mmCIF file of C-alpha atoms in Angstrom:
data_model
loop_
_atom_site.group_PDB
_atom_site.id
_atom_site.type_symbol
_atom_site.label_atom_id
_atom_site.label_comp_id
_atom_site.label_asym_id
_atom_site.label_seq_id
_atom_site.Cartn_x
_atom_site.Cartn_y
_atom_site.Cartn_z
ATOM 1 C CA MET A 975 -25.382 1.416 12.386
ATOM 2 C CA LYS A 976 -23.370 3.467 9.943
ATOM 3 C CA LEU A 977 -22.380 2.711 6.612
ATOM 4 C CA ALA A 978 -18.697 0.871 6.942
ATOM 5 C CA ASP A 979 -20.264 -1.097 9.479
ATOM 6 C CA TYR A 980 -23.243 -2.523 6.462
ATOM 7 C CA TYR A 981 -19.400 -2.860 4.379
ATOM 8 C CA LEU A 982 -18.058 -4.884 6.833
ATOM 9 C CA ARG A 983 -20.808 -7.274 7.154
ATOM 10 C CA TYR A 984 -21.338 -7.553 3.217
ATOM 11 C CA CYS A 985 -17.799 -8.123 2.933
ATOM 12 C CA GLU A 986 -17.781 -11.188 5.002
ATOM 13 C CA ALA A 987 -21.307 -12.728 3.915
ATOM 14 C CA VAL A 988 -20.315 -11.715 -0.110
ATOM 15 C CA GLY A 989 -16.370 -13.273 0.691
ATOM 16 C CA GLU A 990 -17.837 -16.346 2.372
ATOM 17 C CA GLY A 991 -20.578 -17.529 -0.033
ATOM 18 C CA ALA A 992 -23.495 -16.430 2.016
ATOM 19 C CA LEU A 993 -24.192 -13.777 -0.079
ATOM 20 C CA ALA A 994 -24.371 -13.542 -3.452
ATOM 21 C CA ALA A 995 -22.135 -11.365 -5.488
ATOM 22 C CA PRO A 996 -23.736 -8.051 -6.393
ATOM 23 C CA GLU A 997 -23.860 -6.663 -9.673
ATOM 24 C CA GLY A 998 -20.662 -5.507 -10.705
ATOM 25 C CA ILE A 999 -18.481 -8.066 -8.257
ATOM 26 C CA ALA A 1000 -17.320 -11.017 -10.340
ATOM 27 C CA LEU A 1001 -15.311 -13.700 -8.077
ATOM 28 C CA THR A 1002 -13.059 -16.467 -9.852
ATOM 29 C CA GLU A 1003 -11.117 -17.409 -6.493
ATOM 30 C CA ASN A 1004 -11.774 -20.168 -3.830
ATOM 31 C CA GLU A 1005 -8.308 -20.068 -1.752
ATOM 32 C CA PRO A 1006 -10.171 -16.988 1.013
ATOM 33 C CA LEU A 1007 -7.122 -14.845 1.195
ATOM 34 C CA ARG A 1008 -6.929 -14.166 -2.324
ATOM 35 C CA ARG A 1009 -11.178 -14.104 -2.806
ATOM 36 C CA ALA A 1010 -10.877 -11.219 -0.310
ATOM 37 C CA ALA A 1011 -8.492 -9.506 -2.226
ATOM 38 C CA GLU A 1012 -10.053 -10.262 -5.588
ATOM 39 C CA LEU A 1013 -13.177 -8.508 -3.711
ATOM 40 C CA GLN A 1014 -12.028 -5.548 -2.437
ATOM 41 C CA THR A 1015 -9.949 -4.922 -5.603
ATOM 42 C CA GLN A 1016 -13.337 -5.060 -7.526
ATOM 43 C CA ILE A 1017 -15.234 -2.773 -4.820
ATOM 44 C CA ALA A 1018 -12.246 -0.225 -5.015
ATOM 45 C CA ALA A 1019 -13.068 0.464 -8.136
ATOM 46 C CA MET A 1020 -17.705 0.520 -7.862
ATOM 47 C CA GLY A 1021 -17.227 2.213 -4.703
ATOM 48 C CA VAL A 1022 -17.917 1.419 -0.701
ATOM 49 C CA PRO A 1023 -21.354 3.003 -0.918
ATOM 50 C CA GLU A 1024 -22.503 1.978 -3.862
ATOM 51 C CA PHE A 1025 -21.210 -1.961 -2.843
ATOM 52 C CA VAL A 1026 -23.031 -1.873 -0.124
ATOM 53 C CA ARG A 1027 -26.255 -0.128 -2.167
ATOM 54 C CA ARG A 1028 -26.207 -3.386 -4.413
ATOM 55 C CA CYS A 1029 -25.889 -5.602 -1.437
ATOM 56 C CA ALA A 1030 -28.286 -4.133 0.431
ATOM 57 C CA ALA A 1031 -31.129 -4.237 -2.692
ATOM 58 C CA LEU A 1032 -30.002 -8.022 -3.079
ATOM 59 C CA GLU A 1033 -31.016 -8.519 0.810
ATOM 60 C CA GLY A 1034 -33.813 -7.041 0.745
ATOM 61 C CA ALA A 1035 -32.811 -4.303 3.510
ATOM 62 C CA ASP A 1036 -33.498 -0.642 3.461
ATOM 63 C CA ILE A 1037 -30.514 1.511 4.244
ATOM 64 C CA PRO A 1038 -31.157 5.349 5.203
ATOM 65 C CA GLN A 1039 -30.518 7.290 2.600
ATOM 66 C CA ALA A 1040 -28.795 9.800 4.876
ATOM 67 C CA LEU A 1041 -26.197 7.329 5.949
ATOM 68 C CA TYR A 1042 -25.029 7.395 2.227
ATOM 69 C CA ASP A 1043 -25.097 10.562 2.538
ATOM 70 C CA ALA A 1044 -22.594 10.637 6.140
ATOM 71 C CA PHE A 1045 -19.922 8.064 4.562
ATOM 72 C CA CYS A 1046 -16.222 9.491 4.610
ATOM 73 C CA PRO A 1047 -12.928 7.440 4.644
ATOM 74 C CA GLU A 1048 -12.719 8.046 8.439
ATOM 75 C CA GLU A 1049 -15.515 6.491 9.168
ATOM 76 C CA LEU A 1050 -14.795 3.288 7.344
ATOM 77 C CA MET A 1051 -11.303 3.456 8.936
ATOM 78 C CA GLN A 1052 -12.952 3.524 12.297
ATOM 79 C CA ALA A 1053 -15.010 0.636 11.798
ATOM 80 C CA LEU A 1054 -11.976 -1.298 10.378
ATOM 81 C CA ALA A 1055 -9.544 -0.554 13.337
ATOM 82 C CA GLY A 1056 -12.571 -1.436 15.420
ATOM 83 C CA GLN A 1057 -12.759 -4.626 14.028
ATOM 84 C CA ALA A 1058 -9.136 -5.352 14.072
ATOM 85 C CA ASP A 1059 -9.194 -4.172 17.893
ATOM 86 C CA ALA A 1060 -11.499 -6.778 18.670
ATOM 87 C CA GLU A 1061 -9.726 -9.557 16.694
ATOM 88 C CA GLN A 1062 -6.154 -8.218 18.650
ATOM 89 C CA SER A 1063 -6.106 -10.992 21.163
ATOM 90 C CA GLU A 1064 -5.323 -13.386 18.050
ATOM 91 C CA SER A 1065 -2.668 -11.556 16.801
ATOM 92 C CA GLU A 1066 0.985 -11.516 17.344
ATOM 93 C CA PRO A 1067 1.942 -8.703 20.543
ATOM 94 C CA ALA A 1068 3.274 -5.681 18.912
ATOM 95 C CA VAL A 1069 6.800 -5.731 17.100
ATOM 96 C CA THR A 1070 9.431 -3.359 19.014
ATOM 97 C CA GLY A 1071 12.262 -3.298 16.687
ATOM 98 C CA ASP A 1072 14.367 -6.317 18.360
ATOM 99 C CA ASP A 1073 15.526 -7.322 14.945
ATOM 100 C CA GLU A 1074 14.987 -5.257 11.559
ATOM 101 C CA LEU A 1075 15.840 -7.985 8.747
ATOM 102 C CA THR A 1076 13.415 -9.763 9.882
ATOM 103 C CA PRO A 1077 9.851 -8.421 10.124
ATOM 104 C CA PRO A 1078 6.830 -9.549 10.686
ATOM 105 C CA GLN A 1079 5.486 -12.868 8.226
ATOM 106 C CA ILE A 1080 2.706 -13.675 6.960
ATOM 107 C CA ASP A 1081 1.439 -17.109 5.942
ATOM 108 C CA GLU A 1082 0.062 -17.287 2.468
ATOM 109 C CA PRO A 1083 -0.285 -20.035 0.006
ATOM 110 C CA ASP A 1084 2.631 -18.871 -2.127
ATOM 111 C CA GLY A 1085 4.316 -18.618 1.220
ATOM 112 C CA PRO A 1086 5.685 -16.353 4.142
ATOM 113 C CA ARG A 1087 5.956 -12.310 3.258
ATOM 114 C CA SER A 1088 6.970 -9.502 4.843
ATOM 115 C CA ALA A 1089 3.946 -7.972 6.312
ATOM 116 C CA TYR A 1090 5.152 -4.713 5.726
ATOM 117 C CA GLU A 1091 4.980 -5.619 1.938
ATOM 118 C CA VAL A 1092 1.591 -7.331 2.449
ATOM 119 C CA LEU A 1093 -0.058 -3.572 4.046
ATOM 120 C CA LEU A 1094 1.972 -1.893 1.313
ATOM 121 C CA ASP A 1095 -0.052 -3.690 -1.303
ATOM 122 C CA CYS A 1096 -3.437 -3.223 0.522
ATOM 123 C CA CYS A 1097 -2.569 0.751 0.317
ATOM 124 C CA PHE A 1098 -1.855 0.333 -2.849
ATOM 125 C CA LEU A 1099 -5.244 -1.234 -3.889
ATOM 126 C CA ASP A 1100 -6.838 1.468 -2.636
ATOM 127 C CA GLU A 1101 -6.102 5.047 -3.445
ATOM 128 C CA LYS A 1102 -8.236 6.118 -0.329
ATOM 129 C CA LEU A 1103 -5.504 3.826 1.758
ATOM 130 C CA LEU A 1104 -3.325 5.263 0.331
ATOM 131 C CA VAL A 1105 -3.989 8.696 0.940
ATOM 132 C CA TYR A 1106 -4.283 7.960 4.236
ATOM 133 C CA LEU A 1107 -1.113 5.722 4.472
ATOM 134 C CA ILE A 1108 0.550 8.952 3.521
ATOM 135 C CA ASP A 1109 -0.772 11.565 5.484
ATOM 136 C CA VAL A 1110 -0.364 8.763 8.630
ATOM 137 C CA CYS A 1111 3.639 9.039 8.165
ATOM 138 C CA LYS A 1112 3.994 12.787 7.324
ATOM 139 C CA ARG A 1113 1.804 13.439 10.462
ATOM 140 C CA GLY A 1114 4.276 10.356 12.346
ATOM 141 C CA ALA A 1115 0.411 9.084 14.087
ATOM 142 C CA ASP A 1116 1.813 6.178 15.297
ATOM 143 C CA GLU A 1117 -1.171 4.996 17.012
ATOM 144 C CA GLU A 1118 -2.711 5.072 13.667
ATOM 145 C CA PHE A 1119 -0.449 3.584 11.821
ATOM 146 C CA GLN A 1120 -0.480 0.587 14.298
ATOM 147 C CA ARG A 1121 -4.066 0.581 13.400
ATOM 148 C CA LEU A 1122 -3.686 0.244 10.068
ATOM 149 C CA ALA A 1123 -0.998 -2.581 9.989
ATOM 150 C CA LEU A 1124 -3.849 -4.549 12.377
ATOM 151 C CA VAL A 1125 -6.439 -3.970 9.486
ATOM 152 C CA THR A 1126 -4.252 -4.293 6.623
ATOM 153 C CA THR A 1127 -2.430 -7.306 7.954
ATOM 154 C CA ARG A 1128 -3.408 -8.716 11.281
ATOM 155 C CA LYS A 1129 0.107 -7.947 12.832
ATOM 156 C CA ALA A 1130 0.775 -5.214 15.176
ATOM 157 C CA PHE A 1131 4.311 -2.928 14.271
ATOM 158 C CA THR A 1132 5.321 0.558 14.971
ATOM 159 C CA LEU A 1133 5.750 3.202 12.230
ATOM 160 C CA HIS A 1134 8.841 3.606 12.929
ATOM 161 C CA ASP A 1135 10.134 0.063 12.513
ATOM 162 C CA PHE A 1136 8.459 0.114 8.773
ATOM 163 C CA LEU A 1137 10.104 3.800 8.159
ATOM 164 C CA TYR A 1138 13.247 2.213 9.665
ATOM 165 C CA TRP A 1139 12.864 -0.963 7.010
ATOM 166 C CA PHE A 1140 12.111 0.758 3.911
ATOM 167 C CA ALA A 1141 15.098 3.198 4.730
ATOM 168 C CA GLY A 1142 17.277 0.346 4.289
ATOM 169 C CA LYS A 1143 15.912 -1.989 2.045
ATOM 170 C CA ALA A 1144 17.667 -1.302 -0.833
ATOM 171 C CA GLN A 1145 21.235 -1.643 1.371
ATOM 172 C CA ARG A 1146 20.129 -5.015 2.238
ATOM 173 C CA ALA A 1147 18.985 -5.761 -1.525
ATOM 174 C CA SER A 1148 21.179 -6.979 -4.639
ATOM 175 C CA ARG A 1149 23.707 -4.617 -5.945
ATOM 176 C CA ASP A 1150 21.708 -3.960 -9.455
ATOM 177 C CA GLU A 1151 18.691 -2.626 -7.421
ATOM 178 C CA LEU A 1152 20.908 -0.409 -5.156
ATOM 179 C CA ILE A 1153 22.661 1.380 -8.474
ATOM 180 C CA CYS A 1154 18.957 1.310 -10.079
ATOM 181 C CA THR A 1155 17.038 2.734 -6.762
ATOM 182 C CA THR A 1156 20.316 5.030 -6.136
ATOM 183 C CA ILE A 1157 19.849 6.226 -10.034
ATOM 184 C CA ILE A 1158 16.327 6.714 -10.406
ATOM 185 C CA ASP A 1159 15.943 8.613 -7.215
ATOM 186 C CA ALA A 1160 18.323 10.974 -8.601
ATOM 187 C CA CYS A 1161 16.679 11.391 -11.400
ATOM 188 C CA LEU A 1162 13.720 11.817 -9.509
ATOM 189 C CA ASP A 1163 15.441 14.154 -7.418
ATOM 190 C CA ARG A 1164 16.083 16.427 -10.651
ATOM 191 C CA LEU A 1165 12.608 16.083 -11.705
ATOM 192 C CA ALA A 1166 11.492 17.737 -7.978
ATOM 193 C CA ALA A 1167 14.111 20.355 -8.494
ATOM 194 C CA GLU A 1168 12.664 21.328 -11.703
ATOM 195 C CA GLY A 1169 9.063 21.053 -10.891
ATOM 196 C CA GLN A 1170 8.410 18.462 -13.174
ATOM 197 C CA ARG A 1171 4.966 16.835 -11.226
ATOM 198 C CA GLU A 1172 3.356 15.446 -13.909
ATOM 199 C CA LEU A 1173 5.938 13.434 -14.685
ATOM 200 C CA ILE A 1174 7.645 11.967 -11.522
ATOM 201 C CA ALA A 1175 4.044 10.602 -11.391
ATOM 202 C CA ALA A 1176 3.907 8.766 -14.552
ATOM 203 C CA LEU A 1177 7.538 7.731 -13.631
ATOM 204 C CA LEU A 1178 6.323 6.397 -10.295
ATOM 205 C CA CYS A 1179 3.324 4.946 -11.406
ATOM 206 C CA GLY A 1180 5.280 2.279 -14.021
ATOM 207 C CA ASP A 1181 4.274 3.701 -17.859
ATOM 208 C CA ARG A 1182 6.729 2.562 -19.853
ATOM 209 C CA LYS A 1183 6.244 4.239 -22.919
ATOM 210 C CA THR A 1184 7.291 7.882 -20.503
ATOM 211 C CA PHE A 1185 10.084 5.302 -18.297
ATOM 212 C CA GLU A 1186 11.253 4.804 -22.365
ATOM 213 C CA LEU A 1187 11.673 8.062 -23.482
ATOM 214 C CA PHE A 1188 12.442 9.583 -20.645
ATOM 215 C CA ARG A 1189 15.449 7.152 -20.662
ATOM 216 C CA CYS A 1190 16.607 9.320 -23.996
ATOM 217 C CA ASP A 1191 16.771 12.627 -22.263
ATOM 218 C CA ALA A 1192 18.106 11.466 -19.257
ATOM 219 C CA PRO A 1193 22.078 11.967 -18.583
ATOM 220 C CA GLU A 1194 21.915 9.438 -15.629
ATOM 221 C CA LEU A 1195 20.049 6.784 -17.966
ATOM 222 C CA MET A 1196 21.367 8.176 -21.778
ATOM 223 C CA HIS A 1197 24.610 6.405 -21.624
ATOM 224 C CA LEU A 1198 23.591 3.340 -19.432
ATOM 225 C CA PRO A 1199 22.663 0.331 -21.452
ATOM 226 C CA ASP A 1200 21.452 -1.877 -18.493
ATOM 227 C CA ALA A 1201 18.444 0.739 -18.083
ATOM 228 C CA THR A 1202 16.064 -0.988 -19.770
ATOM 229 C CA TYR A 1203 12.174 -0.200 -18.911
ATOM 230 C CA GLU A 1204 12.579 -4.240 -17.554
ATOM 231 C CA TRP A 1205 15.774 -2.949 -15.205
ATOM 232 C CA PHE A 1206 13.398 -0.331 -13.715
ATOM 233 C CA GLU A 1207 10.692 -2.559 -13.052
ATOM 234 C CA GLU A 1208 12.425 -5.292 -11.482
ATOM 235 C CA ASN A 1209 14.788 -3.212 -9.858
ATOM 236 C CA TYR A 1210 12.659 -0.298 -8.534
ATOM 237 C CA LEU A 1211 8.678 -0.625 -9.564
ATOM 238 C CA ARG A 1212 8.453 -4.666 -7.699
ATOM 239 C CA GLY A 1213 10.743 -3.624 -4.673
ATOM 240 C CA PHE A 1214 7.938 -0.969 -3.647
ATOM 241 C CA TYR A 1215 10.511 2.044 -4.110
ATOM 242 C CA PRO A 1216 7.534 3.970 -5.688
ATOM 243 C CA MET A 1217 6.484 4.555 -2.777
ATOM 244 C CA ARG A 1218 9.494 4.928 -0.872
ATOM 245 C CA TYR A 1219 9.682 8.354 -3.064
ATOM 246 C CA MET A 1220 6.072 8.956 -2.407
ATOM 247 C CA LEU A 1221 6.850 9.213 0.745
ATOM 248 C CA LYS A 1222 10.288 11.306 1.026
ATOM 249 C CA PHE A 1223 8.418 13.416 -1.610
ATOM 250 C CA ASN A 1224 5.693 14.279 0.993
ATOM 251 C CA GLY A 1225 8.117 15.028 3.553
ATOM 252 C CA VAL A 1226 8.101 12.023 6.058
ATOM 253 C CA GLN A 1227 11.265 11.776 7.652
ATOM 254 C CA PHE A 1228 13.082 8.692 6.999
ATOM 255 C CA PRO A 1229 15.086 7.551 10.752
ATOM 256 C CA GLU A 1230 18.917 6.569 10.505
ATOM 257 C CA ALA A 1231 20.266 3.683 11.402
ATOM 258 C CA SER A 1232 21.714 5.242 14.758
ATOM 259 C CA ASP A 1233 17.891 5.849 15.280
ATOM 260 C CA HIS A 1234 16.488 2.622 15.451
ATOM 261 C CA ASP A 1235 17.444 1.721 19.139
ATOM 262 C CA GLU A 1236 15.689 5.001 19.704
ATOM 263 C CA GLY A 1237 12.580 3.869 18.394
#
């Protein structure tokens, strides 16, 4: 067994209550999906090797130090992909882009959500997954992307359809959201041309103080009384547009409407 295999086993055991939560993990949710998300958030802060080490101590398992030393994110992704493949027979067939306006849906306690949004939520919870998603999109690695989709959403869909959905998201949104995304993207493009990477990062992270200082000097915003932080948060941050810009900034090419039927 590799360390990632222990990780998957301990995640399931702790999530289901078969193994007590180790030191540093405090679970308060009872609903399975919420409990799993809560667990993953706390593991991300602790780190996979440390989580496994603490669970092994509770269980009395002796895991060789060499497995901890050899652990890497790729090992975890391989293990997760293998787990997803084993469960694929229970998943819906791959989406081939018949209707970009109705992406795969996932049933959650608060109602169904787009599988694309669930994937993004999962990647934002774990910095390594976020970096992996950007890398996969940059390389156009569709097979790896579909494995990531299965791991995070239990739904299969293509990289092309995901990027197509993202590219046209603002066009299908409210007028305020379209205006906001157009203006903020223009601001970010200007900052990128000026080489202000740290300011871009702070804005994409949603830092309120940074935005409020920036809007006082930005020519695109300073004469717009409606361009408050709440406006930015509601129409840009909550719509996953920071992720769309990060992909664009990293050179990811988004398909045009005319390319959709070719994907």
